PDB file of C-alpha atoms in Angstrom:
ATOM      1  CA  MET A   1     149.427  79.955 -67.452  1.00  0.00           C
ATOM      2  CA  LYS A   2     146.073  81.222 -66.201  1.00  0.00           C
ATOM      3  CA  LYS A   3     146.587  79.454 -62.828  1.00  0.00           C
ATOM      4  CA  PHE A   4     150.075  80.979 -62.546  1.00  0.00           C
ATOM      5  CA  CYS A   5     148.718  84.512 -63.157  1.00  0.00           C
ATOM      6  CA  ILE A   6     145.924  84.057 -60.612  1.00  0.00           C
ATOM      7  CA  ALA A   7     148.376  82.659 -58.041  1.00  0.00           C
ATOM      8  CA  THR A   8     150.739  85.582 -58.653  1.00  0.00           C
ATOM      9  CA  VAL A   9     147.923  88.127 -58.202  1.00  0.00           C
ATOM     10  CA  ILE A  10     146.826  86.441 -54.964  1.00  0.00           C
ATOM     11  CA  LEU A  11     150.409  86.364 -53.703  1.00  0.00           C
ATOM     12  CA  LEU A  12     150.971  90.054 -54.507  1.00  0.00           C
ATOM     13  CA  ALA A  13     147.649  91.015 -52.911  1.00  0.00           C
ATOM     14  CA  SER A  14     148.467  89.091 -49.741  1.00  0.00           C
ATOM     15  CA  MET A  15     151.922  90.699 -49.589  1.00  0.00           C
ATOM     16  CA  THR A  16     150.311  94.115 -49.822  1.00  0.00           C
ATOM     17  CA  ILE A  17     147.793  93.325 -47.109  1.00  0.00           C
ATOM     18  CA  PHE A  18     150.131  91.580 -44.676  1.00  0.00           C
ATOM     19  CA  THR A  19     153.392  93.454 -45.226  1.00  0.00           C
ATOM     20  CA  PRO A  20     154.522  94.980 -41.915  1.00  0.00           C
ATOM     21  CA  VAL A  21     154.299  98.734 -41.876  1.00  0.00           C
ATOM     22  CA  SER A  22     156.993 100.771 -40.188  1.00  0.00           C
ATOM     23  CA  LYS A  23     155.678 103.968 -38.685  1.00  0.00           C
ATOM     24  CA  ALA A  24     157.952 106.831 -37.735  1.00  0.00           C
ATOM     25  CA  HIS A  25     157.874 108.009 -34.136  1.00  0.00           C
ATOM     26  CA  VAL A  26     156.911 111.626 -34.604  1.00  0.00           C
ATOM     27  CA  VAL A  27     156.912 113.533 -31.335  1.00  0.00           C
ATOM     28  CA  GLY A  28     155.981 116.917 -32.758  1.00  0.00           C
ATOM     29  CA  LYS A  29     155.439 119.318 -29.883  1.00  0.00           C
ATOM     30  CA  ALA A  30     155.247 117.764 -26.437  1.00  0.00           C
ATOM     31  CA  GLY A  31     155.430 119.187 -22.951  1.00  0.00           C
ATOM     32  CA  SER A  32     155.571 122.777 -21.739  1.00  0.00           C
ATOM     33  CA  GLU A  33     157.226 124.931 -19.106  1.00  0.00           C
ATOM     34  CA  ALA A  34     154.483 123.768 -16.720  1.00  0.00           C
ATOM     35  CA  ALA A  35     155.205 120.113 -17.551  1.00  0.00           C
ATOM     36  CA  GLY A  36     158.929 120.659 -16.924  1.00  0.00           C
ATOM     37  CA  TYR A  37     160.084 119.422 -20.326  1.00  0.00           C
ATOM     38  CA  ILE A  38     159.717 120.594 -23.919  1.00  0.00           C
ATOM     39  CA  ILE A  39     160.207 118.663 -27.130  1.00  0.00           C
ATOM     40  CA  ASN A  40     159.593 120.689 -30.262  1.00  0.00           C
ATOM     41  CA  GLY A  41     159.964 118.541 -33.344  1.00  0.00           C
ATOM     42  CA  ALA A  42     163.428 116.948 -33.306  1.00  0.00           C
ATOM     43  CA  HIS A  43     163.926 113.842 -31.165  1.00  0.00           C
ATOM     44  CA  LEU A  44     166.416 111.023 -30.811  1.00  0.00           C
ATOM     45  CA  ALA A  45     166.046 108.316 -33.432  1.00  0.00           C
ATOM     46  CA  LYS A  46     167.086 105.581 -31.007  1.00  0.00           C
ATOM     47  CA  ARG A  47     167.700 105.018 -27.309  1.00  0.00           C
ATOM     48  CA  ALA A  48     171.474 104.803 -27.679  1.00  0.00           C
ATOM     49  CA  SER A  49     174.152 107.115 -28.994  1.00  0.00           C
ATOM     50  CA  ASP A  50     177.904 107.559 -28.937  1.00  0.00           C
ATOM     51  CA  TRP A  51     180.368 110.386 -29.383  1.00  0.00           C
ATOM     52  CA  THR A  52     183.997 111.096 -30.014  1.00  0.00           C
ATOM     53  CA  THR A  53     186.168 114.191 -29.761  1.00  0.00           C
ATOM     54  CA  TYR A  54     186.277 116.386 -32.828  1.00  0.00           C
ATOM     55  CA  SER A  55     190.003 116.967 -32.543  1.00  0.00           C
ATOM     56  CA  LEU A  56     192.906 115.693 -30.476  1.00  0.00           C
ATOM     57  CA  ALA A  57     193.408 119.222 -29.115  1.00  0.00           C
ATOM     58  CA  ILE A  58     190.332 119.080 -26.862  1.00  0.00           C
ATOM     59  CA  PRO A  59     191.334 119.339 -23.183  1.00  0.00           C
ATOM     60  CA  SER A  60     190.891 116.077 -21.283  1.00  0.00           C
ATOM     61  CA  ALA A  61     188.756 117.871 -18.666  1.00  0.00           C
ATOM     62  CA  TYR A  62     186.002 118.302 -21.258  1.00  0.00           C
ATOM     63  CA  ILE A  63     186.156 114.641 -22.164  1.00  0.00           C
ATOM     64  CA  GLY A  64     185.836 113.911 -18.438  1.00  0.00           C
ATOM     65  CA  ILE A  65     182.795 116.123 -17.879  1.00  0.00           C
ATOM     66  CA  THR A  66     181.107 114.687 -20.968  1.00  0.00           C
ATOM     67  CA  ASN A  67     181.783 111.147 -19.745  1.00  0.00           C
ATOM     68  CA  GLU A  68     180.253 112.022 -16.367  1.00  0.00           C
ATOM     69  CA  ALA A  69     177.230 113.612 -18.056  1.00  0.00           C
ATOM     70  CA  ALA A  70     176.786 110.506 -20.209  1.00  0.00           C
ATOM     71  CA  LYS A  71     176.888 108.378 -17.049  1.00  0.00           C
ATOM     72  CA  ARG A  72     174.155 110.517 -15.457  1.00  0.00           C
ATOM     73  CA  TRP A  73     171.871 109.887 -18.429  1.00  0.00           C
ATOM     74  CA  ARG A  74     172.800 106.170 -18.585  1.00  0.00           C
ATOM     75  CA  ASN A  75     171.836 105.873 -14.905  1.00  0.00           C
ATOM     76  CA  THR A  76     168.287 106.917 -15.798  1.00  0.00           C
ATOM     77  CA  GLY A  77     167.865 103.748 -17.878  1.00  0.00           C
ATOM     78  CA  ILE A  78     166.371 105.892 -20.672  1.00  0.00           C
ATOM     79  CA  TYR A  79     169.371 106.869 -22.786  1.00  0.00           C
ATOM     80  CA  ARG A  80     172.611 104.953 -23.304  1.00  0.00           C
ATOM     81  CA  ILE A  81     175.414 107.219 -24.438  1.00  0.00           C
ATOM     82  CA  SER A  82     179.116 106.446 -24.460  1.00  0.00           C
ATOM     83  CA  ASN A  83     182.456 107.761 -25.649  1.00  0.00           C
ATOM     84  CA  LYS A  84     183.875 105.841 -28.581  1.00  0.00           C
ATOM     85  CA  VAL A  85     187.601 105.954 -29.051  1.00  0.00           C
ATOM     86  CA  LYS A  86     187.129 105.305 -32.745  1.00  0.00           C
ATOM     87  CA  LYS A  87     185.250 107.572 -35.098  1.00  0.00           C
ATOM     88  CA  SER A  88     181.646 108.551 -34.367  1.00  0.00           C
ATOM     89  CA  ILE A  89     179.398 110.923 -36.293  1.00  0.00           C
ATOM     90  CA  ASN A  90     178.525 112.687 -33.018  1.00  0.00           C
ATOM     91  CA  THR A  91     181.279 114.926 -31.703  1.00  0.00           C
ATOM     92  CA  ILE A  92     182.354 117.266 -28.915  1.00  0.00           C
ATOM     93  CA  ASN A  93     184.749 120.162 -29.269  1.00  0.00           C
ATOM     94  CA  THR A  94     185.736 123.385 -27.521  1.00  0.00           C
ATOM     95  CA  ASN A  95     186.273 126.994 -28.434  1.00  0.00           C
ATOM     96  CA  SER A  96     186.921 130.175 -26.474  1.00  0.00           C
ATOM     97  CA  ASP A  97     184.513 132.952 -27.387  1.00  0.00           C
ATOM     98  CA  PRO A  98     184.241 135.958 -25.018  1.00  0.00           C
ATOM     99  CA  ARG A  99     181.495 137.454 -27.225  1.00  0.00           C
ATOM    100  CA  SER A 100     179.140 134.551 -26.510  1.00  0.00           C
ATOM    101  CA  SER A 101     177.151 134.274 -23.287  1.00  0.00           C
ATOM    102  CA  ALA A 102     176.659 130.530 -23.867  1.00  0.00           C
ATOM    103  CA  TYR A 103     178.542 127.966 -21.802  1.00  0.00           C
ATOM    104  CA  ALA A 104     178.054 125.432 -24.577  1.00  0.00           C
ATOM    105  CA  VAL A 105     176.094 124.958 -27.778  1.00  0.00           C
ATOM    106  CA  THR A 106     174.601 121.745 -29.124  1.00  0.00           C
ATOM    107  CA  THR A 107     173.794 121.490 -32.805  1.00  0.00           C
ATOM    108  CA  ILE A 108     171.488 118.693 -33.902  1.00  0.00           C
ATOM    109  CA  TYR A 109     170.919 117.415 -37.410  1.00  0.00           C
ATOM    110  CA  TYR A 110     167.610 115.748 -38.182  1.00  0.00           C
ATOM    111  CA  TYR A 111     165.383 114.533 -40.993  1.00  0.00           C
ATOM    112  CA  LYS A 112     162.717 117.060 -41.955  1.00  0.00           C
ATOM    113  CA  ASN A 113     160.067 114.422 -42.646  1.00  0.00           C
ATOM    114  CA  ASP A 114     160.018 112.809 -39.177  1.00  0.00           C
ATOM    115  CA  TYR A 115     162.384 115.042 -37.133  1.00  0.00           C
ATOM    116  CA  LYS A 116     164.567 112.104 -36.082  1.00  0.00           C
ATOM    117  CA  ILE A 117     167.961 113.281 -34.886  1.00  0.00           C
ATOM    118  CA  VAL A 118     170.669 111.583 -36.897  1.00  0.00           C
ATOM    119  CA  ARG A 119     173.759 113.465 -35.719  1.00  0.00           C
ATOM    120  CA  TRP A 120     174.759 116.009 -33.088  1.00  0.00           C
ATOM    121  CA  HIS A 121     177.705 118.179 -32.057  1.00  0.00           C
ATOM    122  CA  ILE A 122     178.458 119.756 -28.654  1.00  0.00           C
ATOM    123  CA  LYS A 123     180.862 122.699 -28.436  1.00  0.00           C
ATOM    124  CA  TYR A 124     181.917 123.916 -24.971  1.00  0.00           C
ATOM    125  CA  ASN A 125     182.857 127.591 -24.641  1.00  0.00           C
ATOM    126  CA  MET A 126     185.994 127.399 -22.478  1.00  0.00           C
ATOM    127  CA  TYR A 127     185.928 131.181 -21.937  1.00  0.00           C
ATOM    128  CA  ARG A 128     182.687 130.789 -19.928  1.00  0.00           C
ATOM    129  CA  MET A 129     183.184 127.237 -18.629  1.00  0.00           C
ATOM    130  CA  VAL A 130     186.474 127.969 -16.780  1.00  0.00           C
ATOM    131  CA  LYS A 131     184.532 130.283 -14.455  1.00  0.00           C
ATOM    132  CA  LEU A 132     182.311 127.416 -13.255  1.00  0.00           C
ATOM    133  CA  THR A 133     182.921 124.869 -10.534  1.00  0.00           C
ATOM    134  CA  ASN A 134     183.499 121.281 -11.650  1.00  0.00           C
ATOM    135  CA  ALA A 135     179.974 120.366 -10.505  1.00  0.00           C
ATOM    136  CA  GLN A 136     178.523 123.221 -12.578  1.00  0.00           C
ATOM    137  CA  LYS A 137     180.554 122.130 -15.629  1.00  0.00           C
ATOM    138  CA  GLN A 138     179.181 118.614 -15.294  1.00  0.00           C
ATOM    139  CA  ALA A 139     175.640 119.980 -14.994  1.00  0.00           C
ATOM    140  CA  VAL A 140     176.170 121.993 -18.194  1.00  0.00           C
ATOM    141  CA  ALA A 141     177.445 118.871 -19.973  1.00  0.00           C
ATOM    142  CA  THR A 142     174.444 116.858 -18.732  1.00  0.00           C
ATOM    143  CA  HIS A 143     172.152 119.638 -19.983  1.00  0.00           C
ATOM    144  CA  GLU A 144     173.808 119.600 -23.410  1.00  0.00           C
ATOM    145  CA  ILE A 145     173.405 115.834 -23.700  1.00  0.00           C
ATOM    146  CA  GLY A 146     169.699 116.393 -23.005  1.00  0.00           C
ATOM    147  CA  HIS A 147     169.626 118.425 -26.222  1.00  0.00           C
ATOM    148  CA  THR A 148     171.073 115.457 -28.147  1.00  0.00           C
ATOM    149  CA  MET A 149     167.771 113.642 -27.470  1.00  0.00           C
ATOM    150  CA  GLY A 150     165.643 116.575 -28.547  1.00  0.00           C
ATOM    151  CA  LEU A 151     164.884 118.185 -25.186  1.00  0.00           C
ATOM    152  CA  LYS A 152     164.646 121.985 -25.351  1.00  0.00           C
ATOM    153  CA  ASP A 153     165.647 124.668 -22.854  1.00  0.00           C
ATOM    154  CA  LEU A 154     163.285 125.668 -20.060  1.00  0.00           C
ATOM    155  CA  TYR A 155     163.245 129.309 -18.946  1.00  0.00           C
ATOM    156  CA  ASN A 156     160.615 129.530 -16.212  1.00  0.00           C
ATOM    157  CA  LYS A 157     162.408 129.996 -12.860  1.00  0.00           C
ATOM    158  CA  ASN A 158     160.253 127.190 -11.426  1.00  0.00           C
ATOM    159  CA  ASN A 159     162.256 124.815 -13.647  1.00  0.00           C
ATOM    160  CA  ASN A 160     165.709 125.696 -12.246  1.00  0.00           C
ATOM    161  CA  THR A 161     165.822 122.272 -10.536  1.00  0.00           C
ATOM    162  CA  ASN A 162     165.497 120.534 -13.928  1.00  0.00           C
ATOM    163  CA  ILE A 163     168.699 119.819 -15.864  1.00  0.00           C
ATOM    164  CA  MET A 164     167.135 121.390 -18.977  1.00  0.00           C
ATOM    165  CA  TYR A 165     166.829 124.810 -17.299  1.00  0.00           C
ATOM    166  CA  GLY A 166     168.271 127.140 -19.927  1.00  0.00           C
ATOM    167  CA  TYR A 167     170.116 129.711 -17.855  1.00  0.00           C
ATOM    168  CA  GLY A 168     172.866 127.289 -16.777  1.00  0.00           C
ATOM    169  CA  GLY A 169     175.895 128.085 -14.652  1.00  0.00           C
ATOM    170  CA  SER A 170     175.133 129.106 -11.083  1.00  0.00           C
ATOM    171  CA  ALA A 171     171.423 129.578 -11.942  1.00  0.00           C
ATOM    172  CA  LEU A 172     171.079 125.836 -12.589  1.00  0.00           C
ATOM    173  CA  LYS A 173     170.215 123.999  -9.357  1.00  0.00           C
ATOM    174  CA  ALA A 174     170.120 120.505 -10.894  1.00  0.00           C
ATOM    175  CA  SER A 175     173.124 118.221 -11.091  1.00  0.00           C
ATOM    176  CA  LYS A 176     171.436 115.298 -12.832  1.00  0.00           C
ATOM    177  CA  PRO A 177     168.201 114.685 -14.761  1.00  0.00           C
ATOM    178  CA  SER A 178     165.116 115.330 -12.614  1.00  0.00           C
ATOM    179  CA  ALA A 179     161.911 113.292 -12.767  1.00  0.00           C
ATOM    180  CA  LYS A 180     160.533 115.813 -15.292  1.00  0.00           C
ATOM    181  CA  ASP A 181     163.704 115.648 -17.411  1.00  0.00           C
ATOM    182  CA  LYS A 182     163.386 111.850 -17.407  1.00  0.00           C
ATOM    183  CA  LYS A 183     159.721 112.032 -18.421  1.00  0.00           C
ATOM    184  CA  GLY A 184     160.578 114.236 -21.398  1.00  0.00           C
ATOM    185  CA  ALA A 185     163.541 112.050 -22.362  1.00  0.00           C
ATOM    186  CA  GLY A 186     161.336 108.977 -22.248  1.00  0.00           C
ATOM    187  CA  ILE A 187     158.943 110.605 -24.724  1.00  0.00           C
ATOM    188  CA  ALA A 188     161.785 111.794 -26.973  1.00  0.00           C
ATOM    189  CA  VAL A 189     163.353 108.356 -27.360  1.00  0.00           C
ATOM    190  CA  ARG A 190     160.354 106.011 -27.367  1.00  0.00           C
TER     191      ARG A 190
END
C-alpha cells in the first residue's frame, strides 16, 4: 500500500510538472494611427471564420459584396473566411436607416478574460450603400470584415489608403487590404 501511495504521488507530481499549458493569445492594445493598424483588446480567436445571411430577405447584391470582401482577405493568406449555406453563428444583414451616417456596422462578441472574438454580425445600411459605386461597396464590405478580426477604424487622413480607414465611401482610397492592414491582421489572428 505504501508503494502504491508513493507511486501515485510521483505520478500526480509529474503530471503537474509536465502537463502542457495552454496560453491565451492576448493582443491587448497593438498598433497606432502611425503604424497603420489598431487592435484594441478584441481579436479573432482563430485564423478562419464563416458567415451566413441573417434572413432570406437580404438582397443578393450584399451577399455578393461580402463574398468578394471575403475573397480579398483570403487572398492575403492571413484570414480564411467563407459563406456557409447552412447555419453559422456569424451573420450579415441589412437595414435602411437614413438617420445613421454609417454605411455598415459590425458588432463583435468576445470573451472578457482574453478578448477572443467568438461571434460577429455585419449589418449594411442600404440607405447609404445604394449611393456608392460597386467598387466602393466592396471596399466597405472588406473594411467590415477587417473588424471581424479585431481591427479598429483609422481616422488619420494619411491612412486613407488602408482598408481600415474609418471614413469609408468615397473617402476610402483602398480596395483591398494594404500591407499595413495585413500586418495588423497577422497580429490579430496569430
